Amino acid sequence: MRPGAAVVAGALALSLAGLAPAQDKAPRSAPAQDKAPRSAPAQGKAPRSAPAQDKAPRSAPAQDKAPRPERMRVGGVSREDDAAAEKYFTNVELVDQHGRAHRFYEGLLRGRKVLINFAFTSCKGACPTMTANLARVQALLRARGERVTILTITVDPENDTPAVLKQYAAKFNVGEGWYFLTGTAANVAAVLGRLGGQVRRPDEHTMTLLVGDTSTGSWLKTLATERPEVLAHLAQHINDPE
């Protein structure tokens, strides 16, 4: 790679270093809103200035809503930008739910609009909700004639074999162009590390959704649980001026 491309690749690494947003997990230090302060009077009536205990303060983060999408540039239209993006995202081999092998950047990212999220098939938490939500997004985009590739990368490659992923995908009636990806532990870890999705245990995965157009280098991150209409709009208008 030419020196210029190496510099760009380094910049990409800095841009993507914090891809997993903190907003998709409830903060441990959140104040308990269902307890009255110790200084509340004993008369059984709250002082006029006391906040309503059944409502969250306006400044509290809404845990069921996505934060404002964070935009970034990763790659772009020039050959140098594309080479830098390929170097950053890597071309390690992942395998989809049909048992087909793909080079990650070359086979799944280059020249495409993509949605990327992280999940695992035995998840009892957010994964079914995210997958069902993205199925609605895919249906909306297809109805609008928009071609967008969806990549769901397992955080549990040891148990999520292609056959297991195929059964999981069938539950949500996913359409063509949606790849549920696994591979060797090392290859999956390499990709997750680049995307901000690597975790110590599968149940620690984030609800991050990455939306990108590799042909232009436009990327943003939000939550995979955001309303389908919002996510479809973001995918359609990823290249619009901010």
mmCIF file of C-alpha atoms in Angstrom:
data_model
loop_
_atom_site.group_PDB
_atom_site.id
_atom_site.type_symbol
_atom_site.label_atom_id
_atom_site.label_comp_id
_atom_site.label_asym_id
_atom_site.label_seq_id
_atom_site.Cartn_x
_atom_site.Cartn_y
_atom_site.Cartn_z
ATOM 1 C CA MET A 1 0.000 0.000 0.000
ATOM 2 C CA ARG A 2 1.200 3.490 -0.803
ATOM 3 C CA PRO A 3 2.199 5.724 2.148
ATOM 4 C CA GLY A 4 -0.848 7.947 1.614
ATOM 5 C CA ALA A 5 -3.224 5.035 1.967
ATOM 6 C CA ALA A 6 -1.514 3.957 5.171
ATOM 7 C CA VAL A 7 -2.096 7.414 6.641
ATOM 8 C CA VAL A 8 -5.764 7.260 5.718
ATOM 9 C CA ALA A 9 -6.057 3.794 7.272
ATOM 10 C CA GLY A 10 -4.642 5.162 10.501
ATOM 11 C CA ALA A 11 -7.232 7.919 10.478
ATOM 12 C CA LEU A 12 -9.976 5.329 9.968
ATOM 13 C CA ALA A 13 -8.820 3.447 13.022
ATOM 14 C CA LEU A 14 -9.147 6.603 15.103
ATOM 15 C CA SER A 15 -12.611 7.321 13.649
ATOM 16 C CA LEU A 16 -13.883 3.853 14.462
ATOM 17 C CA ALA A 17 -12.141 3.320 17.797
ATOM 18 C CA GLY A 18 -15.268 4.085 19.811
ATOM 19 C CA LEU A 19 -17.977 2.623 17.605
ATOM 20 C CA ALA A 20 -19.913 0.930 20.418
ATOM 21 C CA PRO A 21 -22.060 3.674 21.982
ATOM 22 C CA ALA A 22 -22.464 3.786 25.736
ATOM 23 C CA GLN A 23 -26.104 4.831 25.384
ATOM 24 C CA ASP A 24 -27.308 1.315 24.599
ATOM 25 C CA LYS A 25 -26.848 0.157 28.187
ATOM 26 C CA ALA A 26 -28.490 1.529 31.308
ATOM 27 C CA PRO A 27 -25.941 3.429 33.432
ATOM 28 C CA ARG A 28 -25.263 1.743 36.759
ATOM 29 C CA SER A 29 -25.284 5.042 38.561
ATOM 30 C CA ALA A 30 -28.762 6.066 37.436
ATOM 31 C CA PRO A 31 -30.670 7.570 40.370
ATOM 32 C CA ALA A 32 -33.554 5.549 41.775
ATOM 33 C CA GLN A 33 -36.635 7.559 40.885
ATOM 34 C CA ASP A 34 -39.018 5.525 43.015
ATOM 35 C CA LYS A 35 -37.646 6.633 46.409
ATOM 36 C CA ALA A 36 -38.416 9.858 48.219
ATOM 37 C CA PRO A 37 -35.486 11.889 49.551
ATOM 38 C CA ARG A 38 -34.656 11.384 53.224
ATOM 39 C CA SER A 39 -35.547 14.972 54.007
ATOM 40 C CA ALA A 40 -39.146 14.576 52.825
ATOM 41 C CA PRO A 41 -41.577 15.710 55.574
ATOM 42 C CA ALA A 42 -43.402 13.068 57.587
ATOM 43 C CA GLN A 43 -46.857 14.578 56.947
ATOM 44 C CA GLY A 44 -47.279 12.268 53.947
ATOM 45 C CA LYS A 45 -47.254 15.095 51.440
ATOM 46 C CA ALA A 46 -44.396 15.868 49.129
ATOM 47 C CA PRO A 47 -43.143 19.456 49.215
ATOM 48 C CA ARG A 48 -44.158 21.530 46.234
ATOM 49 C CA SER A 49 -40.615 21.629 44.939
ATOM 50 C CA ALA A 50 -40.124 17.861 45.040
ATOM 51 C CA PRO A 51 -39.893 16.241 41.582
ATOM 52 C CA ALA A 52 -42.666 13.878 40.573
ATOM 53 C CA GLN A 53 -41.335 10.460 41.514
ATOM 54 C CA ASP A 54 -43.188 8.596 38.785
ATOM 55 C CA LYS A 55 -41.538 10.525 35.981
ATOM 56 C CA ALA A 56 -37.942 10.481 34.833
ATOM 57 C CA PRO A 57 -36.189 13.834 34.899
ATOM 58 C CA ARG A 58 -35.943 15.496 31.525
ATOM 59 C CA SER A 59 -32.195 15.208 31.516
ATOM 60 C CA ALA A 60 -32.180 11.444 32.109
ATOM 61 C CA PRO A 61 -31.169 9.423 29.039
ATOM 62 C CA ALA A 62 -34.106 7.646 27.434
ATOM 63 C CA GLN A 63 -33.011 4.017 27.369
ATOM 64 C CA ASP A 64 -35.567 2.970 24.762
ATOM 65 C CA LYS A 65 -34.564 5.596 22.237
ATOM 66 C CA ALA A 66 -31.508 5.787 20.067
ATOM 67 C CA PRO A 67 -29.068 8.615 20.638
ATOM 68 C CA ARG A 68 -28.620 11.102 17.853
ATOM 69 C CA PRO A 69 -26.789 9.265 15.062
ATOM 70 C CA GLU A 70 -23.044 9.821 15.084
ATOM 71 C CA ARG A 71 -21.631 10.414 11.615
ATOM 72 C CA MET A 72 -18.130 9.650 10.368
ATOM 73 C CA ARG A 73 -16.147 9.219 7.173
ATOM 74 C CA VAL A 74 -14.601 5.811 6.501
ATOM 75 C CA GLY A 75 -13.123 5.343 3.068
ATOM 76 C CA GLY A 76 -14.534 7.176 0.059
ATOM 77 C CA VAL A 77 -14.652 7.393 -3.701
ATOM 78 C CA SER A 78 -10.945 7.520 -4.513
ATOM 79 C CA ARG A 79 -8.824 4.410 -4.979
ATOM 80 C CA GLU A 80 -6.683 5.463 -2.062
ATOM 81 C CA ASP A 81 -9.711 5.802 0.197
ATOM 82 C CA ASP A 82 -11.007 2.405 -0.900
ATOM 83 C CA ALA A 83 -7.629 0.791 -0.297
ATOM 84 C CA ALA A 84 -7.490 2.322 3.178
ATOM 85 C CA ALA A 85 -11.008 1.096 3.982
ATOM 86 C CA GLU A 86 -10.094 -2.397 2.787
ATOM 87 C CA LYS A 87 -7.004 -2.369 4.969
ATOM 88 C CA TYR A 88 -8.976 -1.242 7.981
ATOM 89 C CA PHE A 89 -12.029 -3.487 7.681
ATOM 90 C CA THR A 90 -9.849 -6.420 6.566
ATOM 91 C CA ASN A 91 -10.597 -9.241 4.182
ATOM 92 C CA VAL A 92 -10.719 -12.064 6.694
ATOM 93 C CA GLU A 93 -13.080 -14.858 5.766
ATOM 94 C CA LEU A 94 -16.539 -15.124 7.313
ATOM 95 C CA VAL A 95 -19.222 -17.704 6.511
ATOM 96 C CA ASP A 96 -22.921 -16.955 6.037
ATOM 97 C CA GLN A 97 -26.001 -18.940 7.060
ATOM 98 C CA HIS A 98 -25.898 -20.881 3.782
ATOM 99 C CA GLY A 99 -22.335 -22.042 4.356
ATOM 100 C CA ARG A 100 -20.871 -19.667 1.767
ATOM 101 C CA ALA A 101 -17.513 -18.047 2.511
ATOM 102 C CA HIS A 102 -16.992 -14.309 1.970
ATOM 103 C CA ARG A 103 -14.004 -12.000 2.212
ATOM 104 C CA PHE A 104 -15.328 -9.346 4.555
ATOM 105 C CA TYR A 105 -14.562 -6.076 2.787
ATOM 106 C CA GLU A 106 -14.218 -7.339 -0.766
ATOM 107 C CA GLY A 107 -17.255 -9.610 -0.720
ATOM 108 C CA LEU A 108 -19.668 -7.907 1.657
ATOM 109 C CA LEU A 109 -18.845 -4.208 1.960
ATOM 110 C CA ARG A 110 -17.220 -2.793 -1.164
ATOM 111 C CA GLY A 111 -19.579 -0.668 -3.235
ATOM 112 C CA ARG A 112 -22.623 -1.346 -1.053
ATOM 113 C CA LYS A 113 -24.974 0.343 1.335
ATOM 114 C CA VAL A 114 -24.941 -1.758 4.485
ATOM 115 C CA LEU A 115 -26.528 -2.121 7.895
ATOM 116 C CA ILE A 116 -24.376 -3.992 10.428
ATOM 117 C CA ASN A 117 -25.360 -5.272 13.868
ATOM 118 C CA PHE A 118 -24.197 -7.842 16.410
ATOM 119 C CA ALA A 119 -26.226 -10.690 17.912
ATOM 120 C CA PHE A 120 -26.250 -14.386 18.823
ATOM 121 C CA THR A 121 -28.920 -17.013 18.363
ATOM 122 C CA SER A 122 -29.352 -18.149 21.982
ATOM 123 C CA CYS A 123 -29.793 -14.564 23.182
ATOM 124 C CA LYS A 124 -32.723 -14.123 25.575
ATOM 125 C CA GLY A 125 -32.513 -10.349 25.588
ATOM 126 C CA ALA A 126 -32.451 -7.800 22.776
ATOM 127 C CA CYS A 127 -31.414 -9.992 19.821
ATOM 128 C CA PRO A 128 -34.893 -11.209 18.775
ATOM 129 C CA THR A 129 -36.203 -7.652 19.077
ATOM 130 C CA MET A 130 -33.356 -6.252 16.988
ATOM 131 C CA THR A 131 -33.706 -8.932 14.327
ATOM 132 C CA ALA A 132 -37.468 -8.492 14.030
ATOM 133 C CA ASN A 133 -36.989 -4.738 13.841
ATOM 134 C CA LEU A 134 -34.391 -5.001 11.088
ATOM 135 C CA ALA A 135 -36.697 -7.362 9.175
ATOM 136 C CA ARG A 136 -39.231 -4.531 9.136
ATOM 137 C CA VAL A 137 -36.520 -2.141 7.970
ATOM 138 C CA GLN A 138 -35.569 -4.507 5.151
ATOM 139 C CA ALA A 139 -39.212 -4.764 4.061
ATOM 140 C CA LEU A 140 -39.566 -0.980 4.033
ATOM 141 C CA LEU A 141 -36.405 -0.499 1.995
ATOM 142 C CA ARG A 142 -37.353 -3.176 -0.515
ATOM 143 C CA ALA A 143 -40.800 -1.596 -0.957
ATOM 144 C CA ARG A 144 -39.046 1.685 -1.755
ATOM 145 C CA GLY A 145 -36.736 0.052 -4.279
ATOM 146 C CA GLU A 146 -33.667 0.602 -2.106
ATOM 147 C CA ARG A 147 -30.932 -2.036 -2.232
ATOM 148 C CA VAL A 148 -29.259 -2.335 1.161
ATOM 149 C CA THR A 149 -27.223 -5.265 2.461
ATOM 150 C CA ILE A 150 -27.721 -6.300 6.090
ATOM 151 C CA LEU A 151 -24.921 -8.016 8.012
ATOM 152 C CA THR A 152 -25.650 -9.619 11.378
ATOM 153 C CA ILE A 153 -22.383 -10.800 12.893
ATOM 154 C CA THR A 154 -22.518 -13.351 15.671
ATOM 155 C CA VAL A 155 -20.701 -12.667 18.924
ATOM 156 C CA ASP A 156 -20.855 -16.413 19.697
ATOM 157 C CA PRO A 157 -19.081 -18.134 16.784
ATOM 158 C CA GLU A 158 -18.403 -21.262 18.824
ATOM 159 C CA ASN A 159 -22.113 -22.111 18.955
ATOM 160 C CA ASP A 160 -23.547 -20.164 16.026
ATOM 161 C CA THR A 161 -22.720 -22.445 13.117
ATOM 162 C CA PRO A 162 -24.078 -21.712 9.634
ATOM 163 C CA ALA A 163 -26.855 -24.269 10.183
ATOM 164 C CA VAL A 164 -27.863 -22.670 13.484
ATOM 165 C CA LEU A 165 -27.824 -19.207 11.914
ATOM 166 C CA LYS A 166 -29.972 -20.437 9.021
ATOM 167 C CA GLN A 167 -32.615 -21.745 11.436
ATOM 168 C CA TYR A 168 -32.519 -18.468 13.345
ATOM 169 C CA ALA A 169 -32.885 -16.355 10.189
ATOM 170 C CA ALA A 170 -35.853 -18.438 9.043
ATOM 171 C CA LYS A 171 -37.783 -17.478 12.191
ATOM 172 C CA PHE A 172 -37.810 -13.859 11.009
ATOM 173 C CA ASN A 173 -38.531 -14.507 7.340
ATOM 174 C CA VAL A 174 -35.520 -12.457 6.292
ATOM 175 C CA GLY A 175 -35.145 -11.521 2.651
ATOM 176 C CA GLU A 176 -32.332 -11.854 0.160
ATOM 177 C CA GLY A 177 -29.304 -9.699 0.871
ATOM 178 C CA TRP A 178 -29.230 -10.352 4.617
ATOM 179 C CA TYR A 179 -26.159 -12.282 5.764
ATOM 180 C CA PHE A 180 -25.898 -13.896 9.198
ATOM 181 C CA LEU A 181 -22.166 -14.298 9.625
ATOM 182 C CA THR A 182 -19.929 -16.600 11.633
ATOM 183 C CA GLY A 183 -16.464 -18.081 11.185
ATOM 184 C CA THR A 184 -13.456 -19.084 13.195
ATOM 185 C CA ALA A 185 -13.193 -17.412 16.586
ATOM 186 C CA ALA A 186 -10.101 -15.518 15.432
ATOM 187 C CA ASN A 187 -11.715 -14.220 12.227
ATOM 188 C CA VAL A 188 -14.929 -13.157 13.923
ATOM 189 C CA ALA A 189 -12.955 -11.431 16.683
ATOM 190 C CA ALA A 190 -10.880 -9.566 14.078
ATOM 191 C CA VAL A 191 -13.990 -8.160 12.394
ATOM 192 C CA LEU A 192 -15.820 -7.388 15.641
ATOM 193 C CA GLY A 193 -12.756 -5.565 16.919
ATOM 194 C CA ARG A 194 -12.732 -3.300 13.861
ATOM 195 C CA LEU A 195 -16.430 -2.530 14.197
ATOM 196 C CA GLY A 196 -16.559 -1.925 17.943
ATOM 197 C CA GLY A 197 -18.540 -5.110 18.599
ATOM 198 C CA GLN A 198 -16.055 -7.314 20.431
ATOM 199 C CA VAL A 199 -17.136 -8.400 23.924
ATOM 200 C CA ARG A 200 -15.895 -10.794 26.598
ATOM 201 C CA ARG A 201 -19.181 -12.702 26.777
ATOM 202 C CA PRO A 202 -21.958 -12.918 24.163
ATOM 203 C CA ASP A 203 -24.572 -11.458 26.520
ATOM 204 C CA GLU A 204 -22.503 -8.286 26.820
ATOM 205 C CA HIS A 205 -23.002 -7.330 23.171
ATOM 206 C CA THR A 206 -24.281 -3.881 22.280
ATOM 207 C CA MET A 207 -27.359 -2.848 20.321
ATOM 208 C CA THR A 208 -25.255 -0.759 17.954
ATOM 209 C CA LEU A 209 -26.336 -0.478 14.344
ATOM 210 C CA LEU A 210 -23.798 0.771 11.816
ATOM 211 C CA VAL A 211 -25.198 2.306 8.636
ATOM 212 C CA GLY A 212 -22.775 2.930 5.809
ATOM 213 C CA ASP A 213 -22.237 3.450 2.119
ATOM 214 C CA THR A 214 -18.790 2.186 1.213
ATOM 215 C CA SER A 215 -18.969 3.749 -2.236
ATOM 216 C CA THR A 216 -18.967 7.223 -0.674
ATOM 217 C CA GLY A 217 -17.382 6.607 2.732
ATOM 218 C CA SER A 218 -20.419 7.913 4.631
ATOM 219 C CA TRP A 219 -21.136 6.088 7.909
ATOM 220 C CA LEU A 220 -23.217 6.631 11.000
ATOM 221 C CA LYS A 221 -24.060 4.646 14.104
ATOM 222 C CA THR A 222 -27.324 4.416 15.961
ATOM 223 C CA LEU A 223 -29.281 1.660 17.724
ATOM 224 C CA ALA A 224 -30.821 -1.365 16.031
ATOM 225 C CA THR A 225 -33.946 -0.870 18.163
ATOM 226 C CA GLU A 226 -34.765 2.532 16.701
ATOM 227 C CA ARG A 227 -38.104 2.743 14.865
ATOM 228 C CA PRO A 228 -38.018 0.984 11.469
ATOM 229 C CA GLU A 229 -39.137 4.123 9.654
ATOM 230 C CA VAL A 230 -36.247 6.069 11.148
ATOM 231 C CA LEU A 231 -33.659 3.415 10.260
ATOM 232 C CA ALA A 232 -34.983 3.097 6.718
ATOM 233 C CA HIS A 233 -34.773 6.873 6.324
ATOM 234 C CA LEU A 234 -31.187 6.922 7.613
ATOM 235 C CA ALA A 235 -30.192 4.212 5.153
ATOM 236 C CA GLN A 236 -31.854 5.979 2.237
ATOM 237 C CA HIS A 237 -30.373 9.362 3.079
ATOM 238 C CA ILE A 238 -26.935 8.336 4.375
ATOM 239 C CA ASN A 239 -25.291 10.557 1.757
ATOM 240 C CA ASP A 240 -27.411 13.641 2.341
ATOM 241 C CA PRO A 241 -25.617 16.749 3.653
ATOM 242 C CA GLU A 242 -25.847 17.050 7.427
#
